[in-house]
Amino acid sequence: MPHRRLFRILVLAVSAAVLVVSVRFGFADAWLDQYAIPANAQLEEQPAAEDAAAMQSSESGADIPIAPKPVVLSNRVTEYHISVKLEDDGTLTGEQTVTWKNPGRKPVSDIYLHLYPNAFSPGSTFLKESGGQLREDKMKPGGYGSMTLTSLTTEEGETLLPRFRYVQPDDGNASDKTLATFRLPEAVKPGGETTLRMKFTVQLPQVFARMGQAGDFVMAGQWFPKIAAYETAGTRGRDAEGWDTHQYHGNSEFYSDFGIYSVKINVPEQNIVAATGAMTQQVVNKDGRKIYQFYADDVHDFGWSTSPSYTYVENSFSSAGVPGLRIKLYLDPLHKDLADRYMHAAKSALAKLGQWYGDYPYSTLSIVVPPADANGAGGMEYPTLVTAAAAKNDSPGYELERTLVHEIAHQYWYGIVASNEFEEAWLDEGFTSYTEDKLMSAIYGIGSNSTIEASYMTNPQPLKLDSWGYDSSDSYAENVYLRGKLVLQAIEKQVGEKTMSKIMRYYFQRYRFKHPSSTDFQKAVEAVTKGKWSDFFQAYVYNGQMADFAVQSIQSSPAPGGGYESMVVLRRNGGSPQPVTVLFQFADGSAVRKTWNGQQSQVQMKLTHAQPLLFAAIDPSNSVVLDNLRYNNYLKTEVQEKTRTRFNIGLSKLIDGLLGTLAW
């Protein structure tokens, strides 16, 4: 037989074997979708034609599938195949097959699952800590939610429910059912994998805290049984590998491993669905229902929303750092005429993020605008899907753009870099708030005032702190969002905007898809600046300090040889050493500026001048971003005793005269 013919037969045989094996493990659909030519390939080859039809406010545009790209960006620890149905009574019924790959070097015998909808059940840790309130949004009376795992088996069909138990490692609250564990029949060897099958039901709460139902609107966030993150040795400084196991708390958000998601969503036929990832098949209409098929890879979560009321708008977009994607906008009817504002904000933000930090690696970005009665679903991020502020009026101010660019910035820090939001939330929220300010300034010319914002810091606490470890929800927000942002601005003030841009880009590029820590960010700062930042991080990240530079005292007296001699004592009461400017103002109108290196906790400066010193002001240009006690930055010269006595007598006589006049 000719060698060429033999080679062709061997290739066909190997291809058939691969396909058979993929079917056995349930991966065939994803495998075929990944390499299939998309139904809309002709459209993608003609961008002008696509742009002409981009502003179609119809559902048809949402039904065009996109083929996923076969590029592996993350370690893909998990693979989910989920089928979920929104029932007429508002509950979700679902089943999933999930494969977990052991990324460590030790056998793993126990699996941990997050069952987040149980946070909305009476007695949960989330409700106790939050008091049923989150971001000024209150849980409606009786609007509870829950999740029930109705089936849990191995791939071979062996039931594991008898081994299933809820655990509460953070607070021991026996009523909390947001985290569970079970023992596997056989340990998963390093590099090995296990496949599990589950069935579950979810009672959706009334929309609150990122999830639930409001009328015919549904936000499904944290809606499926999710395998916890497994951290290998060295991840975020871990000495030993193991599960990262935490309950759902009042302040905390989420943390998971990267993976693949293939999800079928079954909804009433009038509904439109927005979801993480891209559609890989045409929508199927059957028996008064509609079935959507979505696929996403190299993501660590999957969220979706549905409503029959959405006004749908789609645009294609590409720029430097954004190779090409579809922006999908799901508008509440109240905002149907604001599509241009949303699209402009989204495109501008993506263009800047791609330019500043690096590529946006996904093919879609979906934006959901919730209705007014679903305010709790607004302002949240999921991989490739964000929710804007709820539509409360038809003419919103810049809060529309600010909320949207904030959530899109999350795609980089929460979505791609993927920090641990349980234990180091500032690496997401602080970085996103910093980026939000940059975007608002670059796109709309709206700046922030760090001096005023620093004054809001009334209870500084460490940034590397478990989210539920803060004194209150206000303290959590102050530190994680605001002080975290100010720490980044403080670094920028010291190194300059150009170097700070290099730091942020270096950090993103080095740690994308890697779950970095605060220590990793410090390494990035030191790598770019070629300097040590231990004191800075110790003070502001690990110890929760604020800066406090103060003028403690001034004494001025005539000098023996003429003129005046002034002694000024400066103190650094808090924060790390850094150079600061000191302004000295004299009676003749002249001024002198000196730089104090800030290394000592206290320093005394001696000045000789022809005229008395009137006052001293430390950091007059407000360059020390983290100084929140500026009332002590300024001090007038202390008046000599004789002069003070004469002044007091004169003032007393003046007061006596005024009182006498009033008595008359």
XYZ file of C-alpha atoms in Angstrom:
664
model
C 0.000 0.000 0.000
C 1.423 3.467 -0.875
C 2.785 5.355 2.122
C 0.585 8.401 1.460
C -2.622 6.318 1.512
C -1.500 4.549 4.699
C -0.790 7.925 6.334
C -4.286 9.190 5.475
C -5.922 6.086 6.939
C -3.906 6.457 10.164
C -4.888 10.133 10.491
C -8.571 9.291 10.044
C -8.340 6.488 12.597
C -6.681 8.685 15.207
C -9.245 11.458 14.639
C -12.111 8.982 15.076
C -10.570 7.652 18.291
C -10.216 11.168 19.721
C -13.854 11.915 18.932
C -15.063 8.678 20.568
C -13.060 9.402 23.723
C -14.399 12.952 23.865
C -17.979 11.655 23.649
C -17.300 9.287 26.550
C -16.278 12.146 28.788
C -19.103 14.415 27.661
C -16.814 16.915 25.962
C -17.843 16.280 22.363
C -20.110 19.297 22.008
C -17.483 21.697 23.286
C -14.779 20.023 21.168
C -16.822 20.230 17.990
C -18.018 23.765 18.699
C -14.462 24.853 19.289
C -13.326 23.904 15.804
C -16.545 24.265 13.809
C -16.855 27.057 11.248
C -19.366 29.536 12.728
C -22.661 30.020 10.991
C -21.896 33.711 10.714
C -18.401 33.334 9.245
C -19.423 35.263 6.143
C -20.556 38.167 8.298
C -17.254 38.251 10.166
C -15.401 38.499 6.847
C -17.424 41.616 5.975
C -17.125 43.990 8.931
C -18.765 46.841 7.036
C -21.928 44.826 6.572
C -21.907 43.800 10.219
C -21.471 47.375 11.403
C -24.406 48.470 9.257
C -26.652 46.000 11.057
C -25.059 46.412 14.461
C -27.642 48.735 15.975
C -30.511 46.329 15.470
C -32.770 46.558 18.543
C -34.140 43.075 18.055
C -33.663 39.648 19.484
C -32.443 38.125 16.237
C -28.977 39.543 16.680
C -28.617 37.642 19.943
C -29.190 34.340 18.177
C -26.026 34.446 16.058
C -23.563 31.883 17.472
C -19.837 32.439 17.883
C -17.238 29.686 17.687
C -14.797 29.621 20.638
C -11.091 29.975 19.983
C -8.830 26.920 20.608
C -6.237 28.936 22.563
C -5.558 27.807 26.142
C -4.868 30.765 28.446
C -5.318 29.302 31.935
C -4.765 26.030 33.776
C -8.454 25.030 33.301
C -8.849 23.127 36.552
C -12.611 22.634 36.130
C -14.947 21.813 33.269
C -18.692 22.331 33.704
C -21.477 21.061 31.478
C -24.708 22.483 32.875
C -28.327 22.379 31.809
C -30.688 24.695 33.694
C -34.380 25.495 33.332
C -36.220 28.553 34.622
C -39.520 27.114 35.796
C -42.807 28.995 35.646
C -42.778 29.454 39.428
C -39.378 31.171 39.335
C -37.280 28.261 40.545
C -34.270 26.897 38.713
C -33.879 23.186 38.113
C -30.534 22.053 36.834
C -28.107 19.243 36.347
C -24.415 19.401 35.725
C -21.458 17.218 34.942
C -18.275 18.708 36.311
C -14.749 17.400 35.888
C -12.124 18.536 38.383
C -8.421 18.126 37.642
C -6.005 17.915 40.568
C -3.458 20.718 39.969
C -1.348 19.830 42.991
C 1.286 17.298 43.969
C -0.725 15.397 46.565
C -3.684 13.025 46.249
C -7.024 14.700 47.068
C -9.757 12.690 48.779
C -12.331 15.373 49.598
C -14.142 17.855 47.372
C -15.545 21.195 48.588
C -18.604 22.820 47.031
C -19.977 26.343 47.293
C -23.788 26.446 47.445
C -24.147 30.214 47.415
C -27.969 30.522 47.089
C -28.217 29.220 50.669
C -26.834 32.599 51.756
C -30.418 33.848 51.354
C -31.828 31.276 53.801
C -32.787 32.203 57.392
C -29.872 31.997 59.823
C -27.137 32.139 57.197
C -23.870 33.851 58.006
C -24.422 36.241 55.111
C -27.770 37.463 56.469
C -26.460 37.701 60.031
C -23.442 39.762 59.033
C -25.201 41.968 56.477
C -28.398 42.437 58.448
C -30.277 41.839 55.218
C -28.785 44.972 53.680
C -26.070 45.437 51.083
C -25.003 48.671 49.368
C -28.130 50.499 50.583
C -30.311 47.752 49.115
C -32.502 45.842 51.567
C -33.760 42.296 51.353
C -37.528 42.217 51.022
C -39.438 40.526 53.866
C -39.878 36.847 53.083
C -37.765 37.118 49.943
C -35.611 34.140 50.866
C -33.706 31.849 48.523
C -32.024 28.465 48.760
C -30.283 25.634 46.932
C -30.950 21.918 47.305
C -28.618 19.290 45.909
C -30.990 16.487 44.900
C -28.430 14.132 43.360
C -24.662 13.684 43.625
C -23.008 10.729 41.929
C -19.755 9.611 40.420
C -19.487 9.196 36.673
C -20.207 5.498 37.190
C -23.432 6.261 39.077
C -22.352 5.698 42.684
C -24.263 8.072 44.971
C -22.221 10.346 47.218
C -25.063 12.133 49.026
C -24.636 10.016 52.187
C -21.107 11.449 52.427
C -22.277 15.027 51.886
C -22.170 17.478 54.823
C -22.226 21.234 55.357
C -19.214 22.850 56.987
C -18.634 26.270 58.560
C -14.860 26.759 58.884
C -15.041 30.544 59.389
C -17.591 31.022 62.178
C -19.035 27.639 63.171
C -22.590 28.796 62.349
C -24.482 25.511 62.048
C -27.319 27.257 60.190
C -25.022 28.292 57.357
C -25.188 25.979 54.351
C -23.101 27.871 51.794
C -20.143 25.451 51.913
C -20.196 21.652 51.830
C -17.775 18.765 51.475
C -17.822 15.063 50.700
C -15.331 12.215 50.486
C -14.594 10.646 47.105
C -14.577 6.840 46.684
C -10.976 7.144 45.471
C -8.463 9.918 45.905
C -7.617 11.978 42.830
C -3.936 11.606 42.054
C -1.758 14.599 41.105
C -2.602 15.491 37.519
C -5.567 13.130 37.630
C -9.230 14.062 37.452
C -12.645 13.079 38.706
C -16.036 13.582 37.060
C -19.150 14.183 39.145
C -22.813 14.441 38.225
C -25.215 16.628 40.172
C -28.846 17.673 40.101
C -30.029 20.731 41.971
C -32.891 23.147 42.491
C -32.629 26.825 43.336
C -35.323 28.945 44.905
C -34.467 32.413 43.664
C -34.721 35.158 46.279
C -36.341 38.493 45.602
C -33.538 40.396 43.895
C -30.953 41.245 46.530
C -27.170 41.149 46.731
C -26.448 40.411 43.071
C -29.040 37.664 42.613
C -32.734 36.886 42.343
C -36.007 37.640 40.624
C -38.031 40.834 40.287
C -41.188 40.316 38.270
C -40.119 38.743 34.981
C -36.482 39.829 35.398
C -33.985 37.223 36.651
C -30.349 37.675 37.641
C -28.654 34.321 38.113
C -25.348 34.998 39.817
C -23.658 32.270 41.908
C -26.513 29.948 40.969
C -24.914 26.508 40.497
C -22.941 24.157 42.808
C -19.406 25.425 42.349
C -16.218 23.566 43.236
C -14.007 25.607 45.553
C -10.581 26.866 44.516
C -7.660 24.520 45.117
C -4.399 26.404 45.641
C -1.060 24.785 44.935
C 2.007 25.428 47.090
C 3.400 28.863 46.322
C 0.064 30.327 45.217
C -0.343 33.617 47.085
C 2.519 32.546 49.350
C 1.018 29.240 50.523
C 3.476 26.859 52.151
C 1.286 23.815 51.530
C -1.339 23.147 48.890
C -4.996 22.820 49.786
C -8.557 23.994 49.335
C -9.436 27.652 49.854
C -12.620 27.120 51.839
C -14.798 29.970 53.045
C -18.482 30.544 53.619
C -20.458 33.307 51.945
C -20.079 36.396 54.147
C -21.779 39.758 54.360
C -18.797 41.561 52.843
C -17.066 38.935 50.743
C -17.434 38.207 47.068
C -16.035 35.175 45.231
C -12.972 33.180 44.213
C -12.689 30.132 41.946
C -10.356 28.257 39.636
C -10.335 28.862 35.904
C -12.105 26.402 33.675
C -14.493 25.678 30.834
C -18.260 26.224 30.920
C -20.782 24.799 28.482
C -24.261 25.844 29.623
C -27.754 25.273 28.250
C -30.387 27.699 29.533
C -34.084 26.878 29.095
C -36.490 29.829 29.464
C -40.020 30.798 28.361
C -40.124 31.516 24.625
C -40.679 35.265 25.057
C -37.494 35.668 27.115
C -34.092 36.944 26.020
C -30.970 35.608 27.741
C -27.667 37.369 28.450
C -24.834 35.192 29.717
C -21.131 34.720 30.199
C -19.338 33.593 27.068
C -20.644 33.213 23.545
C -23.520 31.381 21.949
C -22.289 28.349 20.054
C -25.592 27.148 18.618
C -28.721 28.725 17.238
C -31.523 29.175 19.753
C -33.919 26.230 19.777
C -37.653 26.926 20.112
C -39.664 23.995 21.414
C -42.949 23.519 23.290
C -43.320 27.194 24.132
C -39.778 27.298 25.478
C -36.459 28.572 24.214
C -33.059 26.919 24.752
C -29.822 28.885 24.588
C -26.378 27.259 24.421
C -23.379 29.215 25.764
C -19.718 28.334 25.951
C -16.842 30.055 27.766
C -13.288 28.983 28.483
C -10.536 30.405 30.654
C -13.124 31.926 33.010
C -13.730 31.244 36.694
C -17.468 31.837 36.934
C -20.639 31.918 34.875
C -23.526 34.358 35.289
C -26.677 34.918 33.292
C -29.819 37.020 33.212
C -33.133 36.826 31.425
C -36.166 39.013 30.790
C -38.816 39.324 28.081
C -38.507 43.114 28.265
C -34.922 43.650 27.147
C -34.184 45.955 24.247
C -31.235 44.281 22.557
C -28.449 46.164 20.787
C -25.215 44.691 19.439
C -22.046 46.347 18.121
C -18.781 44.898 16.890
C -15.635 46.569 18.164
C -11.864 46.260 17.880
C -8.886 48.410 18.809
C -5.312 48.018 19.999
C -5.502 45.449 22.782
C -9.028 44.435 21.801
C -8.573 42.108 18.811
C -12.289 41.978 18.077
C -15.428 41.349 20.055
C -19.162 41.829 20.130
C -20.582 44.182 22.713
C -24.076 42.988 23.593
C -26.361 45.420 25.341
C -29.516 44.270 27.156
C -31.413 47.439 28.029
C -34.277 47.947 30.395
C -37.028 49.654 28.337
C -36.606 52.857 30.358
C -33.093 53.185 28.884
C -33.869 52.062 25.337
C -32.865 55.493 24.008
C -29.524 55.516 25.860
C -27.787 52.804 23.835
C -25.260 55.283 22.437
C -24.130 56.316 25.917
C -23.653 52.718 27.033
C -21.831 51.749 23.857
C -19.559 54.788 23.962
C -18.621 54.103 27.583
C -18.002 50.409 26.912
C -15.923 50.925 23.776
C -13.906 53.756 25.284
C -13.193 51.787 28.458
C -12.162 48.661 26.564
C -9.915 50.656 24.244
C -8.132 52.307 27.176
C -7.793 49.059 29.136
C -6.361 47.277 26.118
C -3.950 50.129 25.522
C -2.887 50.478 29.174
C -2.719 46.897 30.408
C -3.020 44.331 27.635
C -5.354 42.284 25.480
C -8.972 41.604 26.322
C -8.883 37.878 25.494
C -12.577 37.118 24.997
C -14.902 37.477 22.004
C -17.887 39.025 23.801
C -18.864 41.503 26.480
C -22.494 41.546 27.597
C -23.996 44.497 29.491
C -27.245 44.046 31.419
C -29.269 47.058 32.597
C -31.637 45.859 35.356
C -35.048 47.421 36.019
C -35.566 49.827 38.916
C -37.067 47.158 41.196
C -33.949 44.989 40.704
C -31.482 47.516 42.087
C -29.660 44.757 44.003
C -28.655 43.152 40.712
C -26.946 46.295 39.436
C -23.272 47.156 39.496
C -21.827 43.646 39.455
C -19.226 41.794 37.429
C -19.048 38.279 35.997
C -16.635 37.004 33.344
C -17.567 38.710 30.047
C -20.835 39.949 31.585
C -21.497 43.025 33.715
C -24.583 44.651 35.144
C -24.942 48.416 34.990
C -26.743 50.568 37.538
C -30.479 49.868 37.628
C -32.610 52.020 35.336
C -34.345 54.357 37.790
C -34.966 57.292 35.462
C -34.631 58.029 31.756
C -32.015 60.770 32.150
C -29.270 59.579 34.500
C -26.129 61.593 35.190
C -22.577 60.368 34.942
C -23.367 57.561 37.389
C -24.372 55.600 34.277
C -20.871 55.832 32.807
C -19.037 55.578 36.129
C -20.780 52.365 37.149
C -20.279 50.814 33.728
C -16.567 51.606 33.362
C -16.002 50.355 36.921
C -17.589 46.997 36.096
C -15.717 46.731 32.799
C -12.444 47.428 34.643
C -13.337 44.420 36.800
C -12.941 42.259 33.690
C -9.201 42.821 34.043
C -8.618 42.654 37.809
C -11.430 40.313 38.888
C -11.854 38.418 35.646
C -8.405 37.930 34.126
C -5.944 38.473 36.992
C -8.476 36.825 39.344
C -7.430 37.783 42.853
C -8.754 36.037 45.959
C -11.717 38.222 46.907
C -12.227 36.348 50.169
C -8.823 37.201 51.588
C -7.370 40.092 49.540
C -10.343 41.948 48.116
C -8.379 45.182 47.651
C -6.441 43.598 44.775
C -9.717 43.604 42.877
C -11.816 46.436 44.277
C -8.973 48.854 45.013
C -7.373 48.273 41.613
C -10.735 48.593 39.883
C -11.552 51.840 41.719
C -8.138 53.232 40.764
C -8.729 52.231 37.131
C -12.259 53.655 37.223
C -10.868 57.079 38.135
C -8.312 56.835 35.340
C -11.010 55.938 32.823
C -13.400 58.694 33.898
C -10.600 61.232 33.654
C -9.318 60.025 30.274
C -12.733 59.617 28.639
C -14.900 62.289 30.262
C -12.445 64.685 31.899
C -13.871 63.958 35.349
C -11.150 63.804 37.993
C -11.115 62.744 41.627
C -9.941 64.621 44.719
C -7.674 62.334 46.716
C -7.229 64.927 49.493
C -10.940 64.972 50.265
C -11.249 61.206 49.804
C -8.417 60.582 52.262
C -10.280 62.629 54.849
C -13.103 60.068 54.679
C -10.764 57.436 56.125
C -11.941 57.244 59.720
C -11.100 53.619 60.472
C -8.066 52.417 58.516
C -7.456 48.668 58.733
C -5.047 46.314 56.929
C -5.781 45.672 53.273
C -4.623 42.069 53.446
C -7.504 41.048 55.664
C -10.329 38.563 55.268
C -13.352 40.437 53.970
C -15.433 39.512 57.009
C -12.614 40.591 59.339
C -13.379 44.303 58.985
C -15.212 46.069 61.788
C -18.264 46.828 59.653
C -19.498 46.978 56.087
C -18.590 50.676 56.066
C -15.052 49.876 57.192
C -14.800 47.177 54.530
C -15.852 49.658 51.832
C -13.583 52.426 53.170
C -10.518 50.218 53.125
C -11.006 47.787 50.256
C -12.370 50.292 47.740
C -11.171 53.714 48.883
C -7.956 53.171 50.808
C -6.889 50.484 48.351
C -7.256 53.021 45.547
C -5.409 55.681 47.547
C -2.490 53.287 48.108
C -2.103 52.969 44.340
C -2.384 56.728 43.902
C 0.261 57.186 46.597
C 2.657 54.944 44.699
C 1.936 56.931 41.541
C 2.690 60.213 43.327
C 6.091 58.896 44.370
C 7.159 57.292 41.075
C 5.323 59.405 38.518
C 2.439 58.565 36.181
C 4.629 57.072 33.463
C 6.359 54.618 35.798
C 3.052 53.757 37.474
C 1.630 52.837 34.084
C 4.563 50.466 33.605
C 3.946 48.933 37.036
C 0.274 48.269 36.357
C 0.946 46.825 32.909
C 3.794 44.652 34.214
C 1.597 43.338 37.034
C -1.270 42.535 34.681
C 0.911 40.857 32.083
C 2.872 38.794 34.592
C -0.037 37.615 36.722
C -2.953 37.278 34.309
C -4.771 33.978 34.998
C -2.530 33.372 38.039
C -4.408 34.507 41.209
C -1.652 36.810 42.559
C -1.240 38.173 46.087
C -0.329 41.502 47.680
C 3.247 40.232 47.858
C 3.193 39.595 44.119
C 2.106 43.165 43.521
C 4.932 44.412 45.726
C 7.340 42.361 43.621
C 5.939 44.010 40.503
C 6.458 47.488 41.978
C 10.023 46.631 42.973
C 10.800 45.022 39.610
C 9.787 48.145 37.704
C 11.197 50.776 40.072
C 14.371 48.823 40.950
C 13.863 49.785 44.598
C 12.647 48.363 47.893
C 9.070 49.021 48.979
C 8.945 46.944 52.170
C 8.304 49.912 54.484
C 5.520 51.235 52.270
C 3.691 47.895 52.005
C 4.222 47.119 55.680
C 2.667 50.412 56.712
C -0.197 50.763 54.266
C -1.063 47.229 53.125
C -0.276 44.950 56.058
C -0.614 47.310 59.053
C -3.449 49.501 57.880
C -1.797 52.837 58.604
C -2.425 56.258 57.137
C 0.271 58.883 56.674
C 0.471 61.730 59.180
C 3.098 64.430 58.678
C 2.761 67.296 61.159
C 4.342 70.584 62.216
C 4.684 70.005 65.949
C 6.083 73.337 67.171
C 7.665 76.639 66.073
C 9.726 79.021 68.155
C 11.042 82.285 66.724
C 13.203 84.860 68.554
C 15.648 87.694 67.719
C 19.077 86.397 66.777
C 22.154 87.783 68.598
C 23.648 89.100 65.376
C 20.405 90.593 64.080
C 17.417 89.155 62.315
C 15.425 86.242 63.685
C 16.145 82.612 64.475
C 13.354 80.054 64.179
C 13.276 76.450 65.382
C 10.698 74.222 63.714
C 9.962 70.652 64.848
C 8.436 68.287 62.265
C 7.020 64.847 63.024
C 5.999 61.765 61.091
C 3.309 60.263 63.288
C 2.286 57.491 60.906
C 2.993 55.896 57.552
C 6.222 55.028 55.805
C 9.183 57.367 55.170
C 8.977 59.537 52.084
C 10.282 62.973 51.051
C 7.943 65.891 51.804
C 8.084 69.600 51.035
C 7.958 72.139 53.890
C 6.952 75.764 53.248
C 8.244 78.518 55.579
C 6.504 81.901 55.289
C 8.153 85.049 56.731
C 6.749 88.402 57.810
C 8.257 90.297 54.872
C 6.264 88.169 52.408
C 9.182 85.970 51.396
C 8.982 82.184 51.545
C 11.439 79.318 51.650
C 10.768 75.706 50.627
C 12.814 72.842 51.954
C 12.575 69.079 51.473
C 12.549 66.740 54.450
C 13.379 63.138 53.556
C 10.905 61.874 56.155
C 13.215 59.097 57.302
C 13.184 60.030 60.984
C 10.044 60.141 63.073
C 11.045 63.645 64.202
C 13.378 66.340 62.901
C 14.255 69.885 63.992
C 14.940 72.565 61.391
C 16.716 75.836 62.175
C 16.144 78.897 60.012
C 17.738 82.349 60.208
C 16.010 85.226 58.423
C 15.797 89.010 58.518
C 12.117 88.828 59.502
C 10.173 86.611 61.931
C 8.723 83.311 60.697
C 4.933 83.562 60.449
C 4.054 79.907 59.842
C 5.254 76.561 58.502
C 3.231 74.202 56.308
C 4.235 70.639 55.543
C 3.190 69.150 52.181
C 1.454 72.348 50.965
C 0.728 70.812 47.543
C -1.065 67.789 49.096
C 1.321 65.294 47.506
C 1.122 62.820 50.389
C -2.035 61.089 49.206
C -2.556 58.969 52.311
C -2.400 61.823 54.841
C -5.915 61.991 56.302
C -5.116 64.357 59.226
C -4.150 67.562 57.462
C -5.235 69.876 60.271
C -1.776 69.439 61.836
C 0.130 70.111 58.618
C 0.070 73.863 59.325
C 1.174 75.839 62.386
C 1.631 79.547 63.152
C 4.704 80.730 64.988
C 4.351 80.693 68.755
C 4.072 84.239 70.146
C 6.686 85.214 72.794
C 5.477 85.496 76.383
C 5.827 89.332 76.706
C 4.085 89.946 73.439
C 1.352 87.444 74.358
C 0.802 89.249 77.721
C 0.520 92.668 76.090
C -1.879 91.213 73.541
C -4.047 89.581 76.212
C -4.235 92.849 78.267
C -5.165 94.834 75.183
C -7.811 92.301 74.240
C -9.249 92.392 77.779
C -9.514 96.202 77.714
C -11.226 96.021 74.330
C -13.766 93.498 75.623
C -14.422 95.618 78.772
C -15.050 98.657 76.595
C -17.474 96.775 74.385
C -19.370 95.381 77.369
C -19.580 98.874 78.893
C -21.018 100.225 75.677
C -23.619 97.476 75.577
C -24.570 98.105 79.229
C -25.129 101.785 78.546
